[in-house]
Short mmCIF file of C-alpha atoms in Angstrom, two decimals:
data_model
loop_
_atom_site.label_atom_id
_atom_site.label_comp_id
_atom_site.label_asym_id
_atom_site.label_seq_id
_atom_site.Cartn_x
_atom_site.Cartn_y
_atom_site.Cartn_z
CA MET A 195 -0.10 0.05 -0.09
CA ASP A 196 1.73 3.42 -1.35
CA PRO A 197 0.41 6.60 0.06
CA ILE A 198 -0.08 9.39 -3.16
CA ALA A 199 -0.78 12.63 -1.48
CA PRO A 200 -0.26 13.49 2.26
CA CYS A 201 -3.79 13.99 2.98
CA LEU A 202 -5.49 11.41 1.50
CA GLY A 203 -5.51 8.48 -0.82
CA ALA A 204 -3.07 5.23 -1.68
CA GLU A 205 -2.36 2.54 -3.82
CA ILE A 206 -3.13 -1.19 -3.54
CA GLY A 207 -1.01 -3.54 -5.08
CA ASN A 208 -0.75 -6.98 -5.17
CA ILE A 209 -4.71 -8.24 -5.42
CA ASP A 210 -6.65 -9.24 -7.96
CA LEU A 211 -10.29 -7.97 -7.37
CA ARG A 212 -11.53 -10.53 -10.25
CA MET A 213 -11.55 -12.87 -6.98
CA PRO A 214 -14.00 -12.89 -4.28
CA LEU A 215 -12.38 -11.07 -0.80
CA ASP A 216 -11.83 -13.19 1.64
CA ASP A 217 -12.52 -12.01 5.26
CA ASP A 218 -8.62 -10.81 5.91
CA GLN A 219 -8.35 -8.87 2.85
CA TYR A 220 -12.29 -7.24 3.12
CA LEU A 221 -11.11 -6.16 6.73
CA ALA A 222 -7.81 -4.92 5.70
CA LEU A 223 -9.56 -2.92 2.60
CA ARG A 224 -11.98 -1.61 5.09
CA ALA A 225 -9.38 -0.37 7.32
CA ALA A 226 -7.54 1.02 4.92
CA LEU A 227 -10.24 3.15 3.09
CA LEU A 228 -10.87 4.70 6.69
CA LYS A 229 -7.30 5.69 7.11
CA HIS A 230 -6.81 6.86 3.40
CA LYS A 231 -10.28 7.44 2.33
CA VAL A 232 -10.11 6.81 -1.19
CA LEU A 233 -7.93 3.30 -2.62
CA PHE A 234 -6.83 3.39 -6.07
CA PHE A 235 -6.29 0.21 -7.83
CA ARG A 236 -4.26 -0.30 -11.27
CA ASP A 237 -4.69 -3.02 -13.81
CA GLN A 238 -8.07 -4.38 -12.66
CA ASP A 239 -9.78 -6.49 -15.72
CA ILE A 240 -13.06 -6.87 -14.16
CA SER A 241 -16.26 -8.07 -15.32
CA ALA A 242 -19.32 -5.61 -14.58
CA ALA A 243 -20.52 -8.94 -12.39
CA GLN A 244 -17.49 -8.70 -10.74
CA GLN A 245 -17.47 -5.03 -9.96
CA VAL A 246 -20.63 -5.43 -8.41
CA ALA A 247 -19.67 -8.42 -6.41
CA LEU A 248 -16.59 -6.58 -5.18
CA ALA A 249 -19.07 -3.45 -4.22
CA SER A 250 -21.94 -5.94 -2.42
CA ARG A 251 -19.42 -6.78 -0.49
CA PHE A 252 -18.93 -3.80 1.50
CA GLY A 253 -22.98 -3.22 1.83
CA GLU A 254 -26.06 -3.20 -0.51
CA LEU A 255 -26.15 -1.33 -3.66
CA GLU A 256 -28.16 1.40 -4.61
CA VAL A 257 -29.82 2.06 -8.08
CA HIS A 258 -29.58 5.69 -9.19
CA PRO A 259 -32.83 7.19 -10.52
CA VAL A 260 -31.00 9.50 -13.33
CA PHE A 261 -27.88 8.02 -14.62
CA PRO A 262 -28.07 5.58 -17.34
CA HIS A 263 -27.51 2.10 -16.19
CA HIS A 264 -25.55 -0.90 -17.64
CA PRO A 265 -27.85 -3.15 -19.50
CA ASP A 266 -27.07 -6.45 -17.32
CA HIS A 267 -26.77 -4.77 -13.66
CA ARG A 268 -29.19 -1.94 -12.79
CA GLU A 269 -26.45 -1.38 -9.89
CA LEU A 270 -23.83 -0.01 -12.12
CA VAL A 271 -24.24 3.50 -13.35
CA VAL A 272 -22.71 4.69 -16.85
CA LEU A 273 -20.73 7.86 -16.60
CA GLY A 274 -19.38 9.92 -19.03
CA GLY A 275 -19.94 11.88 -22.30
CA ASP A 276 -19.10 11.47 -25.87
CA SER A 277 -17.90 13.16 -28.86
CA ALA A 278 -21.20 15.30 -29.05
CA GLN A 279 -21.66 15.92 -25.33
CA ALA A 280 -19.44 17.00 -22.67
CA ALA A 281 -19.95 15.12 -19.00
CA ARG A 282 -20.88 17.11 -16.50
CA GLU A 283 -19.73 15.88 -12.87
CA ASN A 284 -16.92 18.74 -12.95
CA ILE A 285 -18.09 20.21 -9.64
CA PHE A 286 -17.18 19.25 -6.15
CA HIS A 287 -19.86 16.93 -4.64
CA THR A 288 -20.50 14.48 -2.40
CA ASP A 289 -22.85 11.55 -4.28
CA VAL A 290 -26.42 11.49 -3.45
CA SER A 291 -26.49 13.39 -0.45
CA TRP A 292 -29.95 14.35 -1.45
CA ARG A 293 -30.82 10.98 -0.55
CA LYS A 294 -31.91 10.42 3.12
CA LEU A 295 -29.29 7.73 3.43
CA PRO A 296 -26.26 8.89 1.41
CA SER A 297 -24.00 6.59 0.21
CA MET A 298 -21.14 5.05 2.55
CA GLY A 299 -19.12 4.78 -1.00
CA SER A 300 -18.52 4.06 -4.36
CA ILE A 301 -16.10 1.75 -6.50
CA LEU A 302 -15.48 3.85 -10.03
CA ARG A 303 -13.99 1.41 -12.71
CA CYS A 304 -12.46 3.40 -15.82
CA LEU A 305 -13.58 1.43 -19.40
CA GLU A 306 -12.29 4.10 -21.38
CA CYS A 307 -10.06 7.32 -20.81
CA PRO A 308 -8.13 10.00 -23.02
CA ALA A 309 -4.43 9.65 -23.57
CA VAL A 310 -4.24 13.02 -21.36
CA GLY A 311 -7.00 14.56 -19.33
CA GLY A 312 -9.89 13.26 -17.28
CA ASP A 313 -8.14 13.45 -13.96
CA THR A 314 -10.48 13.14 -10.85
CA LEU A 315 -9.76 14.95 -7.39
CA TRP A 316 -10.80 13.86 -3.95
CA VAL A 317 -10.78 16.07 -1.14
CA ASN A 318 -10.52 15.11 2.50
CA MET A 319 -13.41 16.91 4.26
CA VAL A 320 -12.03 15.34 7.77
CA ALA A 321 -8.87 17.68 7.17
CA VAL A 322 -10.93 20.60 5.82
CA HIS A 323 -13.23 20.72 9.26
CA ALA A 324 -10.13 20.64 11.36
CA GLY A 325 -8.50 23.10 9.38
CA LEU A 326 -11.35 26.08 9.70
CA PRO A 327 -10.67 28.84 11.82
CA ALA A 328 -11.99 28.18 15.62
CA ALA A 329 -14.50 30.58 15.04
CA VAL A 330 -15.94 29.43 11.79
CA ARG A 331 -16.04 25.86 13.34
CA ASP A 332 -17.99 27.30 16.67
CA ARG A 333 -20.53 28.93 14.28
CA ILE A 334 -21.25 26.14 12.24
CA ALA A 335 -21.64 23.60 15.18
CA GLY A 336 -25.37 22.31 15.32
CA LEU A 337 -26.51 23.77 11.99
CA HIS A 338 -28.27 21.73 9.28
CA ALA A 339 -28.11 21.91 5.76
CA VAL A 340 -30.93 21.10 2.71
CA HIS A 341 -29.55 18.83 -0.01
CA ASP A 342 -31.60 18.47 -3.35
CA ILE A 343 -31.41 16.45 -6.24
CA LEU A 344 -33.40 18.73 -8.44
CA PRO A 345 -31.10 21.71 -8.94
CA ALA A 346 -28.37 19.52 -10.47
CA PHE A 347 -30.43 16.63 -12.47
CA GLY A 348 -33.58 18.79 -13.07
CA SER A 349 -32.39 19.91 -16.21
CA ARG A 350 -32.07 15.95 -17.23
CA MET A 351 -35.56 15.57 -16.71
CA ASN A 352 -39.21 16.88 -18.11
CA ALA A 353 -41.96 18.64 -15.93
CA GLU A 354 -43.64 15.46 -14.94
CA GLN A 355 -40.32 13.57 -14.38
CA ARG A 356 -39.46 16.31 -12.23
CA GLU A 357 -42.87 16.16 -10.12
CA ALA A 358 -42.26 12.51 -9.65
CA ARG A 359 -38.74 12.71 -8.58
CA ARG A 360 -39.54 15.31 -5.93
CA GLN A 361 -42.44 13.18 -4.81
CA GLU A 362 -39.78 9.89 -4.46
CA PHE A 363 -36.65 12.39 -3.13
CA PRO A 364 -37.80 15.15 -1.21
CA ALA A 365 -35.03 17.55 0.01
CA ALA A 366 -32.84 16.07 2.93
CA THR A 367 -31.84 17.97 5.80
CA HIS A 368 -28.41 16.54 7.31
CA PRO A 369 -26.01 18.22 9.72
CA VAL A 370 -23.38 20.76 8.18
CA VAL A 371 -20.82 18.78 10.37
CA ARG A 372 -21.63 15.23 10.55
CA ILE A 373 -19.66 12.50 12.55
CA HIS A 374 -18.13 9.10 10.89
CA PRO A 375 -20.12 6.20 12.02
CA GLU A 376 -16.86 4.28 12.01
CA THR A 377 -14.23 6.53 13.34
CA GLY A 378 -16.21 9.22 15.13
CA GLU A 379 -14.26 11.95 12.80
CA LYS A 380 -16.06 14.94 12.51
CA ILE A 381 -16.76 16.08 8.75
CA LEU A 382 -17.30 19.16 6.83
CA TYR A 383 -20.67 18.03 5.12
CA VAL A 384 -21.93 20.26 2.64
CA ASN A 385 -21.42 20.50 -1.26
CA GLU A 386 -21.48 22.87 -4.10
CA ALA A 387 -23.64 20.31 -6.12
CA PHE A 388 -26.58 19.37 -3.88
CA THR A 389 -26.60 21.58 -1.06
CA THR A 390 -29.08 24.50 -1.23
CA HIS A 391 -29.36 26.72 2.10
CA LEU A 392 -28.96 26.28 5.46
CA ALA A 393 -32.03 25.00 7.21
CA ASP A 394 -31.75 26.67 10.75
CA TYR A 395 -29.34 29.53 10.50
CA LEU A 396 -31.69 32.60 11.77
CA GLU A 397 -32.86 30.15 14.53
CA LYS A 398 -29.47 29.55 15.59
CA HIS A 399 -28.63 33.07 15.28
CA GLU A 400 -31.73 35.02 16.12
CA GLY A 401 -31.49 38.37 17.53
CA GLN A 402 -28.25 39.20 15.96
CA TYR A 403 -29.74 40.71 12.69
CA ARG A 404 -31.58 44.12 12.14
CA PHE A 405 -33.40 43.19 8.88
CA GLY A 406 -33.95 40.25 6.88
CA PHE A 407 -31.33 40.90 4.24
CA ASP A 408 -28.41 41.12 7.21
CA PHE A 409 -28.89 37.42 8.11
CA ARG A 410 -29.61 35.96 4.51
CA LEU A 411 -26.41 37.89 3.07
CA GLU A 412 -24.58 36.21 6.10
CA GLU A 413 -26.08 32.78 5.72
CA MET A 414 -25.36 32.66 1.93
CA ASP A 415 -21.71 34.35 2.22
CA LEU A 416 -20.98 31.22 5.21
CA LEU A 417 -22.60 28.53 2.64
CA GLN A 418 -20.19 29.92 -0.18
CA TYR A 419 -17.10 30.02 2.08
CA LEU A 420 -18.02 26.39 3.08
CA PHE A 421 -18.12 25.46 -0.41
CA ARG A 422 -14.82 26.84 -1.46
CA GLN A 423 -12.78 25.02 1.36
CA ALA A 424 -12.75 21.96 -1.16
CA ASN A 425 -10.76 23.74 -3.51
CA ALA A 426 -7.55 23.88 -1.20
CA PRO A 427 -4.87 21.61 -2.95
CA GLU A 428 -3.83 20.90 0.02
CA TYR A 429 -6.71 18.45 0.98
CA GLN A 430 -6.59 16.75 -2.17
CA VAL A 431 -5.48 13.93 -4.05
CA ARG A 432 -5.18 13.66 -7.79
CA LEU A 433 -5.73 10.54 -9.96
CA ARG A 434 -4.78 10.12 -13.68
CA TRP A 435 -6.83 7.48 -14.82
CA ARG A 436 -5.52 4.61 -17.04
CA HIS A 437 -8.04 1.75 -18.58
CA ASN A 438 -8.75 -0.55 -15.66
CA THR A 439 -8.23 1.52 -12.93
CA ILE A 440 -10.44 1.37 -9.96
CA ALA A 441 -10.99 3.71 -7.10
CA PHE A 442 -12.71 3.43 -4.02
CA TRP A 443 -13.59 6.06 -1.64
CA ASP A 444 -15.87 7.17 1.44
CA ASN A 445 -18.37 9.08 0.30
CA ARG A 446 -19.13 10.45 3.89
CA SER A 447 -15.77 11.72 4.35
CA THR A 448 -14.54 12.78 0.95
CA GLN A 449 -15.94 15.01 -2.06
CA HIS A 450 -14.78 14.44 -5.55
CA TYR A 451 -14.54 16.63 -9.25
CA ALA A 452 -14.09 14.90 -12.62
CA ILE A 453 -12.18 17.08 -14.39
CA GLN A 454 -13.72 17.86 -17.79
CA ASP A 455 -10.59 18.93 -19.68
CA TYR A 456 -10.73 16.10 -22.65
CA PHE A 457 -13.70 17.01 -24.55
CA PRO A 458 -14.44 16.02 -27.34
CA ALA A 459 -12.44 12.71 -26.44
CA ARG A 460 -14.17 10.29 -24.70
CA ARG A 461 -14.21 9.27 -20.92
CA ARG A 462 -16.26 6.31 -20.15
CA MET A 463 -16.68 4.97 -16.57
CA LEU A 464 -18.99 2.10 -14.41
CA ARG A 465 -19.58 3.13 -11.01
CA ALA A 466 -21.47 0.72 -8.17
CA THR A 467 -22.35 2.53 -5.06
CA ILE A 468 -23.09 1.19 -1.79
CA ILE A 469 -26.06 2.43 0.39
CA GLY A 470 -24.86 4.34 3.60
CA ASP A 471 -26.77 5.51 6.78
CA ALA A 472 -28.59 8.78 7.96
CA PRO A 473 -25.78 11.60 8.65
CA PHE A 474 -25.76 12.54 12.52
#
C-alpha cells in the first residue's frame, strides 16, 4: 500500500479484484479505506458482474434514479459523455447527499479514458473541517443544511419527471458537520452540487440582525465560504486514470471532482454505489 498524497489516497497492489475477497482482505481494505479515504487499484480487468460482487461485499447497492445503467446490472451507472456531449460531473460534490441515506462509498472503474486529461480530484473533508478557523467551527456547530436532487439533475427531466422525482426524493436535511459512524471523525458535510441552503441559520443566530437581508446575506456568504474549502490543493489527491483503474472512496468523508478538460475525447466509467446510513 503506497500513500499518494499527504492528506488522503493510497494505491493498493498485489490484489486481484476478480476474485472474491476473503475475510482478511475485506477487513484490510475496509481499514485502509477509513485511514486513506480513497483507494486506487491499477490493471484490474474485471467484469461488470465482478464489480457488482466486489461492491456488494461492503454493503447493499443503490440504483441511481437518473444516470443510465449497465444493461445487465442496474446497480452500475454509466458515467461520461461522448464526442457530441461533454460530461457534467465537474463540480465538487458528495454522491447522492440528497438521499435520506447518502452513500457509504463508491467503486468506480475506468472503461475508457483520454490519453491526457480526465483526471479526478478527491478532497479530505475531515481535514477540511479540522483546518477551519475555530470561530467558523463554532459558528457551524449544530447547524443543518438542505440537500436537493433537482438543482443538479432537474435539467435532465421534463416537468412530469421532475414532479415524480420530487415526490420520490424530497429534499433531505443533514448536519453541516456530520460524525463518521465508524471513526468518530468530524466531517464538513456540505457540497456545491446538492446543498441549497442552511435550514436553521436564523434560528441559531436569532437576535443578531436588524433586517432580513442581514442574516440572508450572511447565511449565503457562510455557505459559499464552506463550499470553497474543497478547492484547497492541500486537502486533495489527484488520480490520472488508465484503462482498468479502479477508485474506491469513502463518500461520507470526501468530496470529488471529475475534471472536464478532454472533450471531445471520450471518458467512460462504471460506478457501483454502496448505500450508507443517516448522517448524524
